[in-house]
Coordinates of N, CA and C in Angstrom, one line a residue:
Chain A
R1 N 14.6 -12.1 -5.8 CA 13.8 -12.4 -4.6 C 13.1 -11.1 -4.1
K2 N 11.8 -11.2 -3.8 CA 11.0 -10.1 -3.3 C 11.5 -9.8 -1.9
E3 N 11.4 -8.5 -1.5 CA 11.9 -8.1 -0.2 C 10.9 -8.5 0.9
V4 N 9.6 -8.6 0.5 CA 8.5 -9.1 1.4 C 7.8 -10.2 0.6
E5 N 7.7 -11.4 1.2 CA 7.1 -12.5 0.6 C 5.9 -13.0 1.4
Q6 N 4.8 -13.2 0.6 CA 3.6 -13.8 1.2 C 3.1 -14.9 0.3
D7 N 2.4 -15.8 1.0 CA 1.6 -16.9 0.2 C 0.4 -16.2 -0.4
P8 N 0.2 -16.2 -1.7 CA -0.9 -15.5 -2.3 C -2.3 -16.0 -2.0
G9 N -2.3 -17.3 -1.5 CA -3.6 -18.0 -1.2 C -4.3 -18.3 -2.5
P10 N -5.6 -18.4 -2.6 CA -6.5 -17.9 -1.5 C -6.7 -19.0 -0.4
F11 N -6.9 -18.4 0.8 CA -7.3 -19.2 1.9 C -8.8 -19.2 1.9
N12 N -9.4 -20.4 1.8 CA -10.9 -20.5 1.8 C -11.3 -21.2 3.1
V13 N -12.0 -20.5 4.0 CA -12.3 -21.0 5.3 C -13.8 -20.8 5.6
P14 N -14.4 -21.6 6.4 CA -15.8 -21.4 6.8 C -15.8 -20.4 7.9
E15 N -17.0 -19.7 8.0 CA -17.2 -18.8 9.1 C -16.9 -19.4 10.4
G16 N -16.3 -18.7 11.3 CA -16.0 -19.2 12.6 C -14.6 -19.8 12.7
A17 N -14.0 -20.1 11.6 CA -12.6 -20.7 11.6 C -11.6 -19.7 12.1
T18 N -10.4 -20.3 12.5 CA -9.2 -19.6 12.8 C -8.3 -19.7 11.6
V19 N -7.7 -18.6 11.2 CA -6.8 -18.7 10.0 C -5.6 -17.9 10.3
A20 N -4.4 -18.3 9.9 CA -3.2 -17.6 10.1 C -2.4 -17.4 8.8
F21 N -1.8 -16.2 8.7 CA -1.0 -15.9 7.5 C 0.4 -15.6 8.0
N22 N 1.4 -15.9 7.2 CA 2.8 -15.6 7.5 C 3.4 -14.8 6.4
C23 N 4.4 -14.1 6.8 CA 5.1 -13.2 5.8 C 6.5 -13.2 6.2
T24 N 7.4 -13.2 5.2 CA 8.9 -13.1 5.5 C 9.4 -11.9 4.9
Y25 N 10.4 -11.3 5.5 CA 11.1 -10.1 4.9 C 12.6 -10.4 4.9
S26 N 13.2 -9.8 3.9 CA 14.7 -10.1 3.7 C 15.6 -9.1 4.2
N27 N 15.2 -7.8 4.4 CA 16.1 -6.8 4.8 C 16.1 -6.6 6.3
S28 N 17.2 -7.0 6.9 CA 17.3 -7.0 8.4 C 17.2 -5.6 9.0
A29 N 17.4 -4.6 8.1 CA 17.3 -3.2 8.5 C 15.9 -2.7 8.7
S30 N 14.9 -3.5 8.3 CA 13.5 -3.1 8.4 C 13.2 -2.9 9.9
Q31 N 12.5 -1.8 10.2 CA 12.3 -1.4 11.5 C 10.8 -1.3 12.0
S32 N 9.9 -1.2 11.0 CA 8.5 -1.1 11.4 C 7.7 -2.1 10.5
F33 N 6.6 -2.6 11.1 CA 5.9 -3.7 10.5 C 4.4 -3.5 10.6
F34 N 3.7 -3.8 9.6 CA 2.2 -3.5 9.6 C 1.5 -4.6 8.8
W35 N 0.2 -4.8 9.1 CA -0.7 -5.5 8.2 C -1.7 -4.4 7.7
Y36 N -1.9 -4.4 6.4 CA -2.9 -3.6 5.8 C -4.0 -4.6 5.2
R37 N -5.2 -4.1 5.1 CA -6.3 -4.8 4.5 C -6.7 -4.1 3.2
Q38 N -6.9 -4.9 2.2 CA -7.4 -4.3 0.9 C -8.6 -5.1 0.4
D39 N -9.7 -4.5 0.3 CA -10.9 -5.1 -0.3 C -10.8 -5.0 -1.8
C40 N -11.6 -5.8 -2.5 CA -11.5 -5.9 -3.9 C -11.8 -4.5 -4.6
R41 N -10.8 -4.1 -5.4 CA -10.9 -2.9 -6.1 C -11.0 -1.6 -5.3
K42 N -10.5 -1.7 -4.0 CA -10.4 -0.6 -3.1 C -9.0 -0.3 -2.7
E43 N -8.8 0.8 -2.0 CA -7.5 1.1 -1.5 C -7.1 0.4 -0.3
P44 N -5.8 0.2 0.0 CA -5.3 -0.5 1.2 C -5.6 0.4 2.4
K45 N -6.0 -0.3 3.5 CA -6.2 0.5 4.8 C -5.4 -0.2 5.9
L46 N -4.9 0.5 6.8 CA -4.1 0.0 7.9 C -5.0 -0.9 8.8
L47 N -4.6 -2.2 9.0 CA -5.3 -3.0 9.9 C -4.7 -2.9 11.3
M48 N -3.4 -3.2 11.4 CA -2.7 -3.0 12.7 C -1.2 -3.0 12.5
S49 N -0.6 -2.3 13.4 CA 0.9 -2.4 13.5 C 1.3 -3.7 14.2
V50 N 2.6 -4.0 14.0 CA 3.1 -5.3 14.5 C 4.3 -5.0 15.4
Y51 N 4.3 -5.5 16.6 CA 5.3 -5.2 17.6 C 6.0 -6.5 18.0
S52 N 7.3 -6.4 18.4 CA 8.0 -7.6 18.8 C 7.3 -8.4 19.9
S53 N 6.6 -7.6 20.8 CA 6.0 -8.3 21.9 C 4.6 -8.9 21.5
G54 N 4.3 -8.7 20.3 CA 3.0 -9.2 19.9 C 1.9 -8.2 20.3
N55 N 0.8 -8.2 19.5 CA -0.3 -7.3 19.8 C -1.6 -7.9 19.3
E56 N -2.7 -7.5 20.0 CA -4.0 -8.1 19.7 C -5.0 -6.9 19.6
D57 N -5.9 -7.1 18.6 CA -6.9 -6.1 18.4 C -8.2 -6.9 18.1
G58 N -9.0 -7.2 19.2 CA -10.2 -8.0 19.0 C -9.9 -9.4 18.6
R59 N -10.3 -9.8 17.4 CA -10.1 -11.1 16.9 C -8.8 -11.3 16.2
F60 N -8.1 -10.2 16.1 CA -6.8 -10.2 15.3 C -5.6 -10.1 16.2
T61 N -4.6 -11.0 15.9 CA -3.4 -11.0 16.7 C -2.2 -11.0 15.7
A62 N -1.3 -10.1 15.9 CA -0.1 -10.0 15.1 C 1.2 -10.3 15.9
Q63 N 2.1 -11.0 15.3 CA 3.4 -11.3 15.9 C 4.5 -11.0 15.0
L64 N 5.6 -10.7 15.6 CA 6.9 -10.4 14.9 C 8.0 -11.2 15.4
N65 N 8.7 -11.9 14.6 CA 9.9 -12.6 15.0 C 11.1 -12.0 14.2
R66 N 11.8 -11.2 14.9 CA 12.9 -10.5 14.2 C 14.1 -11.4 13.9
A67 N 14.3 -12.4 14.8 CA 15.4 -13.3 14.5 C 15.2 -14.1 13.2
S68 N 14.0 -14.5 13.0 CA 13.7 -15.3 11.8 C 13.1 -14.5 10.7
Q69 N 12.9 -13.2 11.0 CA 12.4 -12.2 10.0 C 11.1 -12.7 9.4
Y70 N 10.2 -13.0 10.3 CA 8.8 -13.2 9.8 C 7.8 -12.6 10.7
I71 N 6.6 -12.3 10.0 CA 5.5 -11.7 10.7 C 4.3 -12.5 10.5
S72 N 3.4 -12.6 11.5 CA 2.2 -13.4 11.3 C 1.0 -12.6 11.7
L73 N -0.1 -13.1 11.2 CA -1.4 -12.5 11.5 C -2.4 -13.6 11.7
L74 N -3.0 -13.6 12.9 CA -4.0 -14.7 13.2 C -5.4 -14.0 13.3
I75 N -6.3 -14.6 12.7 CA -7.7 -14.2 12.7 C -8.6 -15.3 13.4
R76 N -9.2 -15.0 14.5 CA -10.1 -15.9 15.1 C -11.5 -15.7 14.8
D77 N -12.3 -16.7 14.9 CA -13.8 -16.6 14.7 C -14.0 -15.8 13.4
S78 N -13.6 -16.2 12.3 CA -13.7 -15.5 11.0 C -15.1 -15.1 10.7
K79 N -15.3 -13.9 10.1 CA -16.6 -13.4 9.7 C -16.5 -13.3 8.1
L80 N -17.7 -13.3 7.6 CA -17.8 -13.1 6.1 C -17.1 -11.8 5.7
S81 N -17.3 -10.8 6.6 CA -16.7 -9.5 6.3 C -15.2 -9.4 6.3
D82 N -14.6 -10.5 6.8 CA -13.1 -10.6 6.8 C -12.5 -10.9 5.4
S83 N -13.4 -11.3 4.5 CA -12.9 -11.7 3.2 C -12.3 -10.4 2.5
A84 N -11.0 -10.6 2.2 CA -10.2 -9.4 1.7 C -8.8 -10.0 1.4
T85 N -8.0 -9.1 0.9 CA -6.6 -9.4 0.7 C -5.8 -8.7 1.8
Y86 N -4.9 -9.4 2.5 CA -4.1 -8.9 3.6 C -2.7 -8.7 3.2
L87 N -2.2 -7.5 3.3 CA -0.9 -7.1 2.8 C 0.1 -6.9 4.0
C88 N 1.2 -7.6 3.9 CA 2.2 -7.5 4.9 C 3.1 -6.4 4.4
V89 N 3.5 -5.5 5.3 CA 4.2 -4.2 5.0 C 5.3 -4.0 6.0
V90 N 6.5 -3.7 5.4 CA 7.6 -3.3 6.3 C 8.1 -2.0 5.9
G91 N 8.7 -1.3 6.9 CA 9.2 0.1 6.7 C 10.6 0.2 7.2
R92 N 11.3 1.1 6.6 CA 12.7 1.4 7.0 C 12.8 2.8 7.5
M93 N 13.6 3.0 8.5 CA 13.7 4.3 9.1 C 14.7 5.1 8.3
D94 N 14.2 5.8 7.2 CA 15.1 6.7 6.5 C 14.3 8.0 6.3
S95 N 14.9 9.0 5.6 CA 14.3 10.3 5.4 C 12.9 10.2 4.8
S96 N 12.7 9.2 4.0 CA 11.4 9.2 3.2 C 10.4 8.3 4.0
Y97 N 10.9 7.4 4.8 CA 10.1 6.4 5.5 C 9.2 5.7 4.4
K98 N 9.9 5.0 3.5 CA 9.2 4.2 2.5 C 8.7 2.9 3.1
L99 N 7.5 2.5 2.6 CA 7.0 1.2 3.0 C 7.2 0.2 1.8
I100 N 7.5 -1.0 2.2 CA 7.6 -2.1 1.2 C 6.4 -3.0 1.4
F101 N 5.7 -3.2 0.3 CA 4.4 -4.0 0.4 C 4.7 -5.4 -0.1
G102 N 4.1 -6.4 0.6 CA 4.0 -7.7 0.0 C 2.9 -7.7 -1.0
S103 N 2.8 -8.8 -1.8 CA 1.8 -8.8 -2.8 C 0.4 -9.3 -2.3
G104 N 0.4 -9.7 -1.0 CA -0.9 -9.9 -0.4 C -1.3 -11.4 -0.4
T105 N -2.1 -11.7 0.7 CA -2.7 -13.0 0.8 C -4.2 -12.9 0.8
R106 N -4.8 -13.6 -0.1 CA -6.3 -13.5 -0.3 C -7.0 -14.4 0.7
L107 N -8.0 -13.9 1.4 CA -8.8 -14.7 2.3 C -10.3 -14.7 1.8
L108 N -10.9 -15.9 1.7 CA -12.3 -16.0 1.4 C -12.9 -16.7 2.6
V109 N -13.9 -16.1 3.2 CA -14.6 -16.7 4.3 C -16.0 -17.1 3.7
R110 N -16.4 -18.4 3.8 CA -17.6 -18.8 3.2 C -18.6 -19.1 4.4
P111 N -19.9 -19.0 4.0 CA -21.0 -19.2 5.0 C -21.0 -20.7 5.5
Chain B
N1 N -13.8 16.3 6.2 CA -12.6 15.9 5.7 C -12.8 14.9 4.6
A2 N -12.3 15.2 3.4 CA -12.4 14.2 2.3 C -11.2 13.2 2.4
G3 N -10.2 13.5 3.1 CA -9.0 12.6 3.2 C -8.2 12.7 1.9
V4 N -7.9 11.6 1.3 CA -7.1 11.6 0.0 C -8.0 11.4 -1.1
T5 N -8.0 12.3 -2.1 CA -8.8 12.1 -3.3 C -7.9 12.0 -4.5
Q6 N -8.4 11.3 -5.5 CA -7.6 11.1 -6.8 C -8.6 11.4 -7.9
T7 N -8.1 12.1 -8.9 CA -8.8 12.2 -10.2 C -7.9 12.0 -11.4
P8 N -8.3 11.4 -12.5 CA -9.7 10.7 -12.6 C -9.7 9.4 -11.9
K9 N -10.9 8.7 -11.9 CA -11.0 7.4 -11.3 C -10.7 6.3 -12.4
F10 N -11.0 6.6 -13.6 CA -10.7 5.7 -14.7 C -10.2 6.5 -15.9
R11 N -9.3 5.9 -16.7 CA -8.9 6.6 -17.9 C -8.4 5.5 -18.9
V12 N -8.7 5.7 -20.2 CA -8.1 4.9 -21.2 C -7.3 5.8 -22.1
L13 N -6.0 5.4 -22.4 CA -5.1 6.2 -23.2 C -4.7 5.4 -24.4
K14 N -4.3 6.0 -25.4 CA -3.6 5.3 -26.5 C -2.1 5.5 -26.3
T15 N -1.4 4.6 -26.8 CA 0.1 4.6 -26.7 C 0.6 5.9 -27.3
G16 N 1.5 6.6 -26.5 CA 2.0 7.9 -26.9 C 1.3 9.1 -26.4
Q17 N 0.1 8.9 -25.9 CA -0.6 10.1 -25.3 C -0.1 10.4 -23.9
S18 N -0.4 11.6 -23.5 CA 0.1 12.0 -22.2 C -1.1 12.3 -21.3
M19 N -0.9 12.3 -20.0 CA -1.9 12.6 -19.0 C -1.3 12.9 -17.7
T20 N -2.1 13.6 -16.8 CA -1.7 13.9 -15.5 C -2.7 13.4 -14.5
L21 N -2.3 12.7 -13.5 CA -3.1 12.2 -12.4 C -2.9 13.1 -11.2
L22 N -4.1 13.5 -10.6 CA -4.0 14.5 -9.5 C -4.4 13.8 -8.2
C23 N -3.6 14.0 -7.2 CA -3.8 13.6 -5.9 C -3.9 14.8 -5.0
A24 N -5.0 14.8 -4.2 CA -5.2 15.9 -3.2 C -5.5 15.4 -1.8
Q25 N -4.9 16.0 -0.8 CA -5.2 15.6 0.6 C -5.5 16.9 1.4
D26 N -6.4 16.7 2.3 CA -6.8 17.9 3.1 C -6.5 17.7 4.6
M27 N -5.5 16.8 4.8 CA -5.1 16.5 6.2 C -3.8 17.2 6.6
N28 N -3.3 18.1 5.8 CA -2.1 18.8 6.1 C -0.8 17.9 6.2
H29 N -0.9 16.8 5.5 CA 0.3 15.8 5.6 C 1.5 16.3 4.8
E30 N 2.7 16.0 5.4 CA 3.9 16.5 4.8 C 4.3 15.5 3.7
Y31 N 4.2 14.2 3.9 CA 4.7 13.3 3.0 C 3.6 12.8 2.0
M32 N 3.9 12.6 0.8 CA 3.0 12.1 -0.2 C 3.7 11.1 -1.1
Y33 N 3.0 10.1 -1.6 CA 3.5 9.0 -2.4 C 2.6 8.6 -3.5
W34 N 3.3 8.2 -4.6 CA 2.6 7.5 -5.7 C 3.0 6.1 -5.9
Y35 N 2.0 5.2 -5.9 CA 2.3 3.8 -6.1 C 1.6 3.3 -7.4
R36 N 2.0 2.2 -7.9 CA 1.3 1.4 -8.9 C 1.1 0.0 -8.4
Q37 N -0.1 -0.6 -8.7 CA -0.4 -1.9 -8.2 C -0.7 -2.8 -9.4
D38 N 0.0 -3.9 -9.6 CA -0.2 -4.8 -10.7 C -0.4 -6.2 -10.1
P39 N -1.2 -7.0 -10.8 CA -1.5 -8.4 -10.2 C -0.2 -9.1 -9.9
G40 N -0.1 -9.7 -8.7 CA 1.0 -10.5 -8.2 C 2.2 -9.7 -7.9
M41 N 2.2 -8.4 -8.0 CA 3.4 -7.6 -7.8 C 3.3 -6.8 -6.5
G42 N 2.2 -6.6 -5.9 CA 2.1 -5.7 -4.8 C 2.2 -4.3 -5.2
L43 N 2.1 -3.4 -4.2 CA 2.3 -1.9 -4.5 C 3.8 -1.6 -4.7
R44 N 4.1 -0.9 -5.7 CA 5.5 -0.5 -6.0 C 5.5 1.1 -6.0
L45 N 6.5 1.6 -5.3 CA 6.6 3.1 -5.2 C 7.2 3.7 -6.5
I46 N 6.5 4.7 -7.0 CA 7.0 5.3 -8.2 C 7.8 6.6 -7.9
H47 N 7.2 7.5 -7.2 CA 7.9 8.7 -6.7 C 7.3 9.1 -5.4
Y48 N 8.0 9.9 -4.6 CA 7.4 10.4 -3.4 C 7.9 11.8 -3.1
S49 N 7.3 12.4 -2.1 CA 7.7 13.8 -1.8 C 7.6 14.0 -0.2
V50 N 8.7 14.6 0.3 CA 8.7 14.8 1.7 C 8.3 16.2 2.1
G51 N 7.9 17.0 1.1 CA 7.4 18.3 1.4 C 7.2 19.1 0.2
E52 N 6.5 20.3 0.3 CA 6.2 21.1 -0.8 C 7.5 21.5 -1.5
G53 N 7.5 21.3 -2.9 CA 8.6 21.7 -3.7 C 9.7 20.6 -3.8
T54 N 9.5 19.5 -3.1 CA 10.5 18.4 -3.2 C 9.9 17.1 -3.7
T55 N 10.7 16.4 -4.5 CA 10.3 15.1 -5.0 C 11.5 14.2 -5.1
A56 N 11.2 12.9 -5.1 CA 12.3 11.9 -5.2 C 11.8 10.7 -5.9
K57 N 12.8 9.9 -6.4 CA 12.4 8.7 -7.1 C 12.2 7.5 -6.2
G58 N 11.3 6.7 -6.6 CA 11.0 5.5 -5.8 C 11.6 4.3 -6.5
E59 N 10.9 3.2 -6.5 CA 11.4 1.9 -7.0 C 11.3 1.8 -8.5
V60 N 10.2 2.4 -9.1 CA 9.9 2.3 -10.5 C 9.6 3.6 -11.1
P61 N 10.5 4.6 -11.2 CA 10.2 5.9 -11.6 C 10.2 6.2 -13.1
D62 N 10.8 5.2 -13.9 CA 11.0 5.5 -15.4 C 9.6 5.6 -16.1
G63 N 9.5 6.7 -16.9 CA 8.3 7.0 -17.7 C 7.3 7.9 -16.9
Y64 N 7.7 8.3 -15.7 CA 6.8 9.1 -14.9 C 7.5 10.4 -14.4
N65 N 6.8 11.5 -14.3 CA 7.3 12.7 -13.6 C 6.3 13.1 -12.6
V66 N 6.8 13.9 -11.6 CA 5.9 14.3 -10.5 C 6.2 15.8 -10.2
S67 N 5.2 16.4 -9.6 CA 5.4 17.8 -9.1 C 4.6 18.0 -7.8
R68 N 5.2 18.7 -6.9 CA 4.5 19.1 -5.6 C 4.6 20.6 -5.4
L69 N 3.8 21.3 -6.2 CA 3.9 22.8 -6.1 C 3.1 23.3 -4.9
K70 N 2.1 22.6 -4.4 CA 1.4 22.9 -3.2 C 1.4 21.7 -2.3
K71 N 1.4 22.0 -1.0 CA 1.5 20.9 0.0 C 0.4 19.9 -0.1
Q72 N -0.8 20.4 -0.5 CA -1.9 19.5 -0.5 C -2.1 18.6 -1.8
N73 N -1.3 19.0 -2.8 CA -1.4 18.3 -4.1 C -0.1 17.6 -4.6
F74 N -0.3 16.5 -5.2 CA 0.9 15.7 -5.7 C 0.4 15.2 -7.1
L75 N 1.1 15.7 -8.1 CA 0.7 15.3 -9.5 C 1.6 14.3 -10.1
L76 N 1.1 13.3 -10.8 CA 1.9 12.3 -11.5 C 1.6 12.4 -13.0
G77 N 2.7 12.6 -13.7 CA 2.5 12.8 -15.2 C 3.1 11.6 -16.0
L78 N 2.4 11.3 -17.0 CA 2.9 10.3 -18.0 C 3.1 11.1 -19.3
E79 N 4.3 11.3 -19.7 CA 4.6 12.1 -20.9 C 4.2 11.4 -22.2
S80 N 4.5 10.1 -22.3 CA 4.2 9.3 -23.5 C 3.8 7.9 -23.0
A81 N 2.5 7.7 -22.9 CA 2.1 6.4 -22.2 C 2.4 5.2 -23.1
A82 N 2.7 4.1 -22.3 CA 3.0 2.8 -22.9 C 2.1 1.7 -22.3
P83 N 1.8 0.7 -23.1 CA 1.0 -0.4 -22.5 C 1.5 -0.9 -21.2
S84 N 2.8 -0.9 -21.0 CA 3.3 -1.4 -19.7 C 2.9 -0.5 -18.5
Q85 N 2.3 0.6 -18.8 CA 1.9 1.5 -17.7 C 0.4 1.3 -17.4
T86 N -0.2 0.3 -18.0 CA -1.5 -0.1 -17.6 C -1.5 -0.6 -16.2
S87 N -2.2 0.0 -15.3 CA -2.1 -0.4 -13.9 C -3.2 0.3 -13.1
V88 N -3.2 0.1 -11.8 CA -4.0 0.9 -10.9 C -3.0 1.7 -10.1
Y89 N -3.2 3.0 -10.1 CA -2.3 4.0 -9.4 C -3.0 4.5 -8.1
F90 N -2.2 4.3 -7.0 CA -2.7 4.8 -5.7 C -1.8 5.9 -5.2
C91 N -2.4 6.9 -4.7 CA -1.7 8.0 -4.0 C -1.9 7.8 -2.5
A92 N -0.9 8.2 -1.7 CA -1.0 8.0 -0.3 C -0.3 9.2 0.4
S93 N -0.7 9.5 1.6 CA 0.0 10.6 2.3 C 0.1 10.2 3.8
R94 N 1.0 10.9 4.5 CA 1.1 10.7 5.9 C 1.7 11.9 6.6
T95 N 1.5 12.0 7.8 CA 2.1 13.1 8.6 C 3.5 12.6 9.0
K96 N 4.4 13.5 9.3 CA 5.8 13.1 9.6 C 5.9 12.4 11.0
N97 N 4.8 12.6 11.8 CA 4.8 12.0 13.1 C 4.2 10.6 13.2
S98 N 3.7 10.1 12.1 CA 3.1 8.8 12.2 C 3.5 8.0 11.0
Y99 N 3.6 6.6 11.2 CA 4.0 5.8 10.1 C 2.8 5.4 9.2
E100 N 1.6 5.6 9.6 CA 0.5 5.2 8.9 C 0.3 6.0 7.6
Q101 N 0.1 5.3 6.5 CA -0.1 6.0 5.2 C -1.6 5.9 4.9
Y102 N -2.2 7.0 4.5 CA -3.6 7.0 4.1 C -3.7 7.0 2.5
F103 N -4.5 6.1 2.0 CA -4.5 6.0 0.6 C -5.7 6.6 -0.1
G104 N -5.6 7.1 -1.3 CA -6.7 7.5 -2.1 C -7.4 6.3 -2.7
P105 N -8.5 6.5 -3.4 CA -9.3 5.4 -3.9 C -8.7 4.7 -5.2
G106 N -7.7 5.3 -5.8 CA -7.1 4.7 -6.9 C -7.6 5.3 -8.3
T107 N -6.7 5.2 -9.3 CA -7.0 5.5 -10.6 C -6.7 4.3 -11.5
R108 N -7.7 3.8 -12.2 CA -7.5 2.6 -13.1 C -7.2 3.2 -14.5
L109 N -5.9 2.9 -14.9 CA -5.5 3.4 -16.2 C -5.2 2.2 -17.2
T110 N -5.8 2.3 -18.4 CA -5.5 1.4 -19.4 C -4.8 2.1 -20.6
V111 N -3.7 1.5 -21.0 CA -3.0 2.1 -22.2 C -3.1 1.0 -23.3
T112 N -3.7 1.5 -24.4 CA -3.9 0.5 -25.5 C -2.9 0.8 -26.7

């Protein structure tokens, strides 16, 4: 079983739609949580960190449920430019601070 | 600031050949990482370094070696390439005070 699991998609939505992605993680020792965005054939880039209290950045809202060990990302009013792969990432607090990446959820926003 | 750079961008090797991938960062970051990304697998950590002169194994270290002789550079070596090492390789770095990792543009390697 993968340590971080995501639905690979693709999620195909029209512009203006609201779309939500979920991710589950298996290691209860995970302490930090992130969503990264990766465009086709490009490097991953940090989209936002995820906190237990939930956090919002413009049209993006991230939530963490530690008890159920899942993380979510909500995108409102989807834009064509949101088309990308969204990577769920968890980190453990050790000397290396390694990140564990999910395999990603692909989003396609159509006109 | 160039950020994180990787050379080369593309390479085709024959089985058994060797090569070195270079990662350079100009952000004075302490930590550096090498990942490989394969379809459906996500990014997997090969080796990492927490400072100049130190390296450690990640999740999939077999067939690779690394060196961090200078703080700004992290080299990944393949001594005898195998087709299973066909992948996209990403380097990343971060400061010890932040969790965010900054990635290079990647190297696409094909081993035939």
